[in-house]
XYZ file of C-alpha atoms in Angstrom:
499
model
C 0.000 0.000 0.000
C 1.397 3.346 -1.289
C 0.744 5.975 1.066
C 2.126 9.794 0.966
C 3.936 12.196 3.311
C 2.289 13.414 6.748
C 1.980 14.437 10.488
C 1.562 11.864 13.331
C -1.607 10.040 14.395
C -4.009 12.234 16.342
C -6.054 10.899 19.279
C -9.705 10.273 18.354
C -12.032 10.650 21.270
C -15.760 10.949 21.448
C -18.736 10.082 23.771
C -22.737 10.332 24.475
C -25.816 8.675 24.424
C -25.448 8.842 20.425
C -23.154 6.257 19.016
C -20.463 8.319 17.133
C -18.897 7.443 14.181
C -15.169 7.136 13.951
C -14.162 10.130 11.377
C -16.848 12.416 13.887
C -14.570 12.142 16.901
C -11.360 14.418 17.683
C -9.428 15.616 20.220
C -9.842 19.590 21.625
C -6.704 20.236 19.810
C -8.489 18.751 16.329
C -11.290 21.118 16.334
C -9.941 24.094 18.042
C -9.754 25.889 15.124
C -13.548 25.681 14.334
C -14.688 25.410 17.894
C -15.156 27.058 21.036
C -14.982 23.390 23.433
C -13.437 24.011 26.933
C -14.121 21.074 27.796
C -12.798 17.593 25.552
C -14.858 15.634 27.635
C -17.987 17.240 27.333
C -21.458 16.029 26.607
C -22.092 16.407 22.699
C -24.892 13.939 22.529
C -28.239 14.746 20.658
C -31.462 13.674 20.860
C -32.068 11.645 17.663
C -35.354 12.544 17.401
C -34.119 16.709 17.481
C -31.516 15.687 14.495
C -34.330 14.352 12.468
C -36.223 17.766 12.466
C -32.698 19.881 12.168
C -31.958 17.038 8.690
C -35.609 17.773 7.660
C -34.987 21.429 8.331
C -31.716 21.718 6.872
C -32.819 20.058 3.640
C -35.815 22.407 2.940
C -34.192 25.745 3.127
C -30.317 24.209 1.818
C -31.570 21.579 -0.985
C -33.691 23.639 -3.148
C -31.027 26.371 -3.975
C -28.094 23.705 -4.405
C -30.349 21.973 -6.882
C -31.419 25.437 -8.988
C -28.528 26.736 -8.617
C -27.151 23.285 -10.327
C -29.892 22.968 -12.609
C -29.237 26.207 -14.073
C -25.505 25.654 -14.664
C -26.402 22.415 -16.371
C -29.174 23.837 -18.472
C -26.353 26.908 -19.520
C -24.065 23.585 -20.295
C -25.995 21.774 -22.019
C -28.576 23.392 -24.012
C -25.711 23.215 -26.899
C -27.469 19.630 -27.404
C -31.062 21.649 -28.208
C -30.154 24.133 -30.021
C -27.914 21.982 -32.346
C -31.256 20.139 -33.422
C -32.687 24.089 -33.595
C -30.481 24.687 -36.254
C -27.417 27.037 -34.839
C -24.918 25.117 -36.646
C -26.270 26.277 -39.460
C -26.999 29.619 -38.943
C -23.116 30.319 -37.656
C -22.017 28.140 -40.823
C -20.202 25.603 -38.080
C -19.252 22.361 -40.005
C -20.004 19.114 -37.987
C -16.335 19.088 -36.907
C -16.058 22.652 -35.587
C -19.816 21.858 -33.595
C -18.153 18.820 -31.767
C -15.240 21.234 -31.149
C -17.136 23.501 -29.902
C -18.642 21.080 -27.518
C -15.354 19.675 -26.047
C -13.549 22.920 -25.693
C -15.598 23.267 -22.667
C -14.062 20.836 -20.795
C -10.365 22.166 -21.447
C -11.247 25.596 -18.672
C -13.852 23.444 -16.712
C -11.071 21.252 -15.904
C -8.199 23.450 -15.302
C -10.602 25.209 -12.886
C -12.052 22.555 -10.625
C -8.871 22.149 -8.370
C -8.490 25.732 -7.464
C -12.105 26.914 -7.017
C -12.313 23.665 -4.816
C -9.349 24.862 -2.209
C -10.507 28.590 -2.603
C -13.806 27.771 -1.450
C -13.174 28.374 2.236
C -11.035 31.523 1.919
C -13.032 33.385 -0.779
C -15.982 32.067 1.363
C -18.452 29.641 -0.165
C -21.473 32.786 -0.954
C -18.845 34.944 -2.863
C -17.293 32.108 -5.185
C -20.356 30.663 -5.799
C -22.376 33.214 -6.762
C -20.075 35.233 -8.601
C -19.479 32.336 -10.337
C -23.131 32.070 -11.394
C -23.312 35.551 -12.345
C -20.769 35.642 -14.667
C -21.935 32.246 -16.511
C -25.579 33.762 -16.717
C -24.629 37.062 -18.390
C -22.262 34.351 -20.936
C -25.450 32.456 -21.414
C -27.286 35.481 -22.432
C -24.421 36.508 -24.599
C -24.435 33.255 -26.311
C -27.939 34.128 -27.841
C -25.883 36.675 -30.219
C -23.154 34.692 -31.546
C -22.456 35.048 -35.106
C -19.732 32.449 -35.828
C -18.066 29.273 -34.577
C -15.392 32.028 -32.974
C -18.278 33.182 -30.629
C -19.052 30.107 -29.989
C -15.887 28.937 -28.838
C -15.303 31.787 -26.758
C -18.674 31.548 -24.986
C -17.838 27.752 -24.295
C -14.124 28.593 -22.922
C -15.745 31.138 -20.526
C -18.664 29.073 -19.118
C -16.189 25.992 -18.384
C -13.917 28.178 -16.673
C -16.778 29.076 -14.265
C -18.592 26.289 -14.097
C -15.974 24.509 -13.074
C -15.897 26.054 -9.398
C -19.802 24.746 -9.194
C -19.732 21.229 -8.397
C -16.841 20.952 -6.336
C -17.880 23.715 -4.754
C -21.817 22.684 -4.214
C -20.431 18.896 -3.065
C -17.900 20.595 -0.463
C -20.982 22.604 0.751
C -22.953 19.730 1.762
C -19.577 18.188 3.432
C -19.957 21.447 5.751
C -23.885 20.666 6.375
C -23.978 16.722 6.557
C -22.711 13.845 7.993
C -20.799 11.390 5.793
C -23.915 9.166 6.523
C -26.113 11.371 5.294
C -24.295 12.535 2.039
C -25.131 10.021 -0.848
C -28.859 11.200 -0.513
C -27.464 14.993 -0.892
C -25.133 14.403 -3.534
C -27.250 12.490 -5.275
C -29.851 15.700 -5.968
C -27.019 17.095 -7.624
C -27.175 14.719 -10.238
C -30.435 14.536 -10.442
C -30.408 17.924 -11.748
C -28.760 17.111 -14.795
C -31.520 14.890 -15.088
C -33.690 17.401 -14.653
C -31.686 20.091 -16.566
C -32.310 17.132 -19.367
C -35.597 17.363 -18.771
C -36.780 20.738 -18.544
C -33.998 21.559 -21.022
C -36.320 19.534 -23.637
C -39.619 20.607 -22.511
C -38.260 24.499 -22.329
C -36.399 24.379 -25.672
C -40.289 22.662 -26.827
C -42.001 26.069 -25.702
C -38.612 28.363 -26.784
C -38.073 27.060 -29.947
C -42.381 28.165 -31.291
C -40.485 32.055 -30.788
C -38.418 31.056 -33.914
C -38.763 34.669 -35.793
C -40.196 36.596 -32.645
C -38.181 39.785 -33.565
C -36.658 38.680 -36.466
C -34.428 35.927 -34.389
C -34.592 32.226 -34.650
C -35.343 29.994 -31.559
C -32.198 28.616 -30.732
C -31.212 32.149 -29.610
C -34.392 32.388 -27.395
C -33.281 29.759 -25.615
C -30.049 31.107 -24.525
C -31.596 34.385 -24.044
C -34.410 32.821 -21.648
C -32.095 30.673 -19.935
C -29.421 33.050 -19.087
C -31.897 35.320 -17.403
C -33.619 32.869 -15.458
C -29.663 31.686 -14.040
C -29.132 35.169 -12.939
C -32.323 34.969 -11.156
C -30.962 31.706 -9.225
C -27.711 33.452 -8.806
C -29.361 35.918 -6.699
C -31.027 32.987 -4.909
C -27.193 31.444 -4.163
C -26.295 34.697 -2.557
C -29.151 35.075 0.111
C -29.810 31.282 0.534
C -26.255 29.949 1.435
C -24.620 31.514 4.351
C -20.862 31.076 4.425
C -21.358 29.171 7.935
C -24.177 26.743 7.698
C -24.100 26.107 11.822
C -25.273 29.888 11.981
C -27.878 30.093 9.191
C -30.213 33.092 9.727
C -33.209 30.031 9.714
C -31.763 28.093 12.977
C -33.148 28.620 16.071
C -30.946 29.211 18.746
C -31.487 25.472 20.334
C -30.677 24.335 16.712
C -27.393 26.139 16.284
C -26.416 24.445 19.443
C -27.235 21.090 17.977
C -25.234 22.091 14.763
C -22.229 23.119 17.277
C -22.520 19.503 18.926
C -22.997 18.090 15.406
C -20.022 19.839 13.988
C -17.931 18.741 17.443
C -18.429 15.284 16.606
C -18.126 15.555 13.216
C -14.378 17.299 13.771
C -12.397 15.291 12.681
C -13.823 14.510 9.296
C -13.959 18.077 8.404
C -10.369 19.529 10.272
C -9.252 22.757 10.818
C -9.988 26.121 8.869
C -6.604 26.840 8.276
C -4.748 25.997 5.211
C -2.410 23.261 4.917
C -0.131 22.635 1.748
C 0.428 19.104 4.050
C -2.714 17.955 3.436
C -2.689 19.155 -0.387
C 0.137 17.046 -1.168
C -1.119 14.219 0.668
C -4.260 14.321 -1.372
C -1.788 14.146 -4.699
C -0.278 11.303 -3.282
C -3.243 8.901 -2.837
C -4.090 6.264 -5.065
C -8.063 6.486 -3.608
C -8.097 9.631 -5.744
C -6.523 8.518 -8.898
C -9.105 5.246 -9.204
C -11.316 7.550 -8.171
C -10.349 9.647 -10.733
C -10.467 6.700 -13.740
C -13.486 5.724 -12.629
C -15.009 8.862 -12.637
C -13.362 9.666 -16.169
C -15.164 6.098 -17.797
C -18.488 7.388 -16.200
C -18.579 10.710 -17.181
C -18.244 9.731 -20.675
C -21.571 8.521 -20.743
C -22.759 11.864 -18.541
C -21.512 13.900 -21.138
C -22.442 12.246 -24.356
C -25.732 10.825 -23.400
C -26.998 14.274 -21.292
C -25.757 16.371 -24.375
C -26.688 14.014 -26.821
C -29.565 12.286 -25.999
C -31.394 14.655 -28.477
C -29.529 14.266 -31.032
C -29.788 10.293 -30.720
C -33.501 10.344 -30.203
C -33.514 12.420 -33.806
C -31.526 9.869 -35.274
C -33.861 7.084 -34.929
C -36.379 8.720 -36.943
C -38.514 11.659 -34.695
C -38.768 14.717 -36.095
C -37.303 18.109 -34.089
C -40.029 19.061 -31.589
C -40.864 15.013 -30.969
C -37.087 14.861 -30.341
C -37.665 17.352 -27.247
C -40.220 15.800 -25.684
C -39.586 12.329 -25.954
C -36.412 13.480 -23.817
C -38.263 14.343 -20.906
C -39.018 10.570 -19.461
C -35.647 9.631 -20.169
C -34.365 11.951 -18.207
C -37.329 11.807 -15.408
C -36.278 7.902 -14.952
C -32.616 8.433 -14.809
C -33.055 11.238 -11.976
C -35.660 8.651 -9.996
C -32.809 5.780 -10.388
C -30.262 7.862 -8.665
C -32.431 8.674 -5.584
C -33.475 5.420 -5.558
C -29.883 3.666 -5.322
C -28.578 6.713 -3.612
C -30.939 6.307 -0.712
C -29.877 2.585 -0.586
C -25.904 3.412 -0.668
C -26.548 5.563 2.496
C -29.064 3.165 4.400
C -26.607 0.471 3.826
C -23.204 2.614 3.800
C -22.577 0.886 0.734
C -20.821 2.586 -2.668
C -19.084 0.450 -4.966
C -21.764 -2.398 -5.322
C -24.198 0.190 -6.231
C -22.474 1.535 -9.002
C -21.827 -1.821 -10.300
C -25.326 -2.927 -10.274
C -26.577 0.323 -12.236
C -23.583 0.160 -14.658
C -25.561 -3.598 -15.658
C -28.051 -1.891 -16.895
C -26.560 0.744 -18.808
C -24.723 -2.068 -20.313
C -27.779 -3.383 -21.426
C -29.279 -0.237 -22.672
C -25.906 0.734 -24.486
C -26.621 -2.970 -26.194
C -30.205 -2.367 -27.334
C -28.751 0.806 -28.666
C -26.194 -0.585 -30.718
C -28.088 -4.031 -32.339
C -30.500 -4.099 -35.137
C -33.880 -3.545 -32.977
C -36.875 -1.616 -34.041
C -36.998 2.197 -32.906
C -39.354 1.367 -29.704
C -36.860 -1.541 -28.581
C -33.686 1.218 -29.433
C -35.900 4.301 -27.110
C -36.434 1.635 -24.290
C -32.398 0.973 -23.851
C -32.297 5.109 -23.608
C -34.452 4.750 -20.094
C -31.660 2.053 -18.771
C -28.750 3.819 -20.249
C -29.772 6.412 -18.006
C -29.688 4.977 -15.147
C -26.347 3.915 -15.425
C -25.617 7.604 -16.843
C -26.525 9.572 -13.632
C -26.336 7.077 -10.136
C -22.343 5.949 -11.612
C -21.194 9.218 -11.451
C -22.724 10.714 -8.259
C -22.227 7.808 -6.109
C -18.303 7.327 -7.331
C -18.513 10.977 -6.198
C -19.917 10.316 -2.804
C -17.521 7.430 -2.594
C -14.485 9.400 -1.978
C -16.205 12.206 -0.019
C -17.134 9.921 2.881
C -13.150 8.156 2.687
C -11.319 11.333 2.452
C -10.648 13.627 5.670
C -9.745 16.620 6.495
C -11.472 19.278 4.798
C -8.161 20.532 2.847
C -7.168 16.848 2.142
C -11.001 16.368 0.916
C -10.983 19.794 -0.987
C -8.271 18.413 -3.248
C -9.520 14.550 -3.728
C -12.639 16.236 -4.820
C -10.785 18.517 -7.221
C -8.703 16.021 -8.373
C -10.964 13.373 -9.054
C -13.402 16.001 -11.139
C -10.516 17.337 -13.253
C -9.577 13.659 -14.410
C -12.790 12.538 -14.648
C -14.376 15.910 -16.613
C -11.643 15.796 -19.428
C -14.355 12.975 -20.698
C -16.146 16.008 -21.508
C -13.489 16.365 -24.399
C -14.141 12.890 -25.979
C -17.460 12.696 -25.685
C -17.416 16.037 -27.887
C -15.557 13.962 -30.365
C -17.236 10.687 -30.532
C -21.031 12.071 -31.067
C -20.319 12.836 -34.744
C -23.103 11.696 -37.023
C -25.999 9.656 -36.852
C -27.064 6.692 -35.826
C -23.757 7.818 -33.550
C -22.325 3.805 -33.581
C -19.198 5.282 -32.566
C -20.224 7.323 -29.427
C -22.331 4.296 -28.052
C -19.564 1.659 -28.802
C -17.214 3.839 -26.855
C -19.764 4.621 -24.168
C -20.563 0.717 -23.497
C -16.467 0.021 -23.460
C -16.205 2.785 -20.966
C -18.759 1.496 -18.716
C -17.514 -1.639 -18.905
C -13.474 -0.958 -18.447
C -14.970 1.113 -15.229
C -16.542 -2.031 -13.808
C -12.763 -3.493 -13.478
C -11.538 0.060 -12.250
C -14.586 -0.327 -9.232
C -13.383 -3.139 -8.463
C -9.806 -2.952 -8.447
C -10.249 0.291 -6.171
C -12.757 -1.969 -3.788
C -9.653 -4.970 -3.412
C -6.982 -1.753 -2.706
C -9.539 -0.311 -0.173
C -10.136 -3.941 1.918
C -6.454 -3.784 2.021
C -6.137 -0.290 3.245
C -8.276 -1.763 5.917
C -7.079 -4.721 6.566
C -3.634 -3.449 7.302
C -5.388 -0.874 9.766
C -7.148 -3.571 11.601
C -3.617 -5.453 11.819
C -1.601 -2.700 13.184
C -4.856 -2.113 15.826
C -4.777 -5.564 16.656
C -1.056 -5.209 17.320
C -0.324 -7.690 14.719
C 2.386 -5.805 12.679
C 4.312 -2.556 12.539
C 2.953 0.686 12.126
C 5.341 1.844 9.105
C 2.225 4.061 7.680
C 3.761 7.661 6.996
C 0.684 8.947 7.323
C -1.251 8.623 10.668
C -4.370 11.887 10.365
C -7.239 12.179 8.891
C -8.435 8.896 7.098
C -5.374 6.924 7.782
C -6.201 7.108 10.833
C -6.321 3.856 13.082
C -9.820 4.457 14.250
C -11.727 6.422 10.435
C -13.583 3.169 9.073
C -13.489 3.020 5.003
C -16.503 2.634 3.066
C -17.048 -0.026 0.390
């Protein structure tokens, strides 16, 4: 087991009626930094009943805005897919090639970006990146409806990636500051069921856009971006007043529930670590292999994210639908892939299970990819959409949640997270590529020998994680040497991994 460069073990302590989990216990000198406890030894237990209503709470006024504020930066992403069918291509005189450029260019600033927004986010504070983030990919958005040439075009795309790639990093490390590890697969997964959504209302708003072709003498397509650009500036207001840069003090809590996020956040110390920066915990990050099969995982999965949430329309088309069919026939597609994801999301945190998850919804996108590929009539080919996309959104999201929940401190977490999305995002760049032409045999072969090599990846990264463990449990039990160089955060002794 490789293992990088670090400080010494800490001491995990912890107590209460509440059974605590290992990463939620620390020492007074472990959370100093973030909390005001005179006392190591005092009571933090809660009432379980009391965290139930501070969850329920926490979800209605927190959840909405991380999922519009999502939504909207997936619509601004990937409307490209609708208004390709709307005819912009044509209208910019963009040859097939230069479209699918145009597509993966995106990716190149989205993923130079992810890293740095993700460690920034504490010390530009989490309401000033975020929503000046979303401002400035609105107003490109809105822009957008004016290009003139493929130039535009690529300039509009190199801006939005640039910002959009502070968004989900930034969104996931939110909920890390609001939730238990426990409780995060449920979270995440409404992030990705936004881009189910996005997929969704994308179609059924580029339906209703796209009848304004010729309202002022402009075709549809540029409605759309118009439309959509104003409503994300709308949200980005929303991202401003609705996330506080401290969650424990949100202007909603009562004063009895701030002191239950206080206890929460005492127990839950350890996992998150101190405010300051630490370049330590950077390069220990870069140094574990978690993150880079992470990383390849991510990178097989978000091929089919990429080319089957951008172009799902253009598939649809290919089999034979006409353009404004093509939108709406979208809209279950993307309605069952979103309902997967909760589904097996809620599952992976009831049973604090990842891996096997992903590898039971990646069987069906297998399938689906399959029914795509063969000679089948058009009904058969539209059915394997609906299990492609469950596969498309729960692999993804759960990977995701997969190395949040094994990767502590905050700092060390901040760069996994980064990491992981800049490796696995650059698939953003060949799914561009392999989308070409219709009946798009190319994209869907690729996408079913992604999904497939990520099946090995899963579960080479499950055999390197039950020997991460196993090697903990033998030190515990006294049964070899501790020669670990790293002793904090989730090599700790005591932080229990998650298959």
């Amino acid at each position: 087991m490789s293992e990088p460069n670090g400080d010494e073990k800490l001491p995990v302590t912890g107590n209460g009626n509440r059974r605590l989990f290992p990463e939620e216990a620390a020492t007074a000198e472990d959370h100093k930094h973030d909390f005001e406890v005179d006392d190591p030894e005092e009571d933090v237990s809660i009432d379980p009943k009391e965290e139930t209503k501070l969850l329920a709470k926490l979800d209605l006024f927190f959840v909405p805005i991380i999922m519009l504020v999502y939504l909207s930066c997936f619509l601004d992403r990937s409307n490209i897919g609708n208004v390709k069918v709307a005819g912009m291509p044509e209208d910019i005189h963009a040859t097939a090639d230069q479209f699918s450029t145009a597509v993966s260019i995106f990716y190149a600033t989205y993923v130079a970006f992810e890293t740095p927004w993700a460690v920034l986010l504490k010390k530009l504070t989490p309401r000033i990146l975020l929503s000046t983030l979303a401002v400035i990919w609105s107003l490109t958005t809105i822009f957008s409806g004016f290009i003139q040439n493929i130039g535009g075009l690529y300039a509009t795309r190199l801006i939005l990636g640039a910002c959009e790639g502070g968004l989900f990093p930034g969104l996931n490390l939110y909920l890390t500051m609001v939730y238990r590890r426990e409780e995060q697969a449920k979270r995440v997964s409404y992030l990705f069921v936004c881009t189910a959504i996005s997929g969704a209302f994308g179609g059924l708003l580029a339906y209703a856009i796209l009848h304004m072709d010729g309202v002022d003498g402009e075709a549809g397509w540029k409605w759309v971006y118009i439309i959509e650009g104003l409503f994300s500036i709308v949200v980005a207001a929303a991202v401003w007043f609705g996330l506080p840069n401290d969650p424990s003090n949100a202007y909603f809590l009562k004063p009895e529930e701030k002191e239950l996020m206080r206890r929460r956040a005492v127990q839950r110390a350890h996992y998150m670590g101190s405010e300051d920066f630490s370049w330590i915990e950077v390069r220990i990050a870069l140094k574990d292999p978690k993150v880079y099969l992470s990383g390849l995982i991510q990178f097989c999965q978000d091929i089919l994210l990429y080319g089957f949430s951008t172009f799902l329309p253009s598939i649809i088309k290919g089999m034979g639908y006409d353009t404004y069919q093509t939108q709406y026939l979208t809209i279950p597609v993307y309605a069952v892939g979103g309902l997967a994801f909760v589904t097996f999301a809620w599952f992976s945190d009831k049973l604090r299970l990842r891996a096997p998850l992903v590898l039971l919804a990646n069987v069906f996108g297998i399938i689906g990819y399959i029914l795509l590929l063969c000679n089948v009539p058009v009904g058969v080919k539209y059915f394997g959409t609906f299990l492609c996309a469950i596969a498309v959104y729960t692999g993804p999201g759960i990977n995701l949640t997969w190395l949040n929940v094994n990767s502590a401190p905050h700092y060390r977490r901040a760069t996994a997270i980064g990491m992981q999305q800049t490796i696995g995002n650059t698939a953003g760049i060949v799914a561009g590529q392999i989308y070409r032409k219709s009946p798009y045999t190319l994209g869907n072969a690729f996408s079913l020998g992604a999904i497939c090599v990520s099946q090995f990846i899963i579960v080479g990264k499950m055999m390197y994680i039950r020997s991460c463990t196993k090697k903990k449990e033998a030190i515990a039990a006294g049964k070899r040497n501790d020669d670990r160089k790293v002793k904090t955060g989730d090599w700790t002794l005591d932080f229990e991994y998650h298959l």
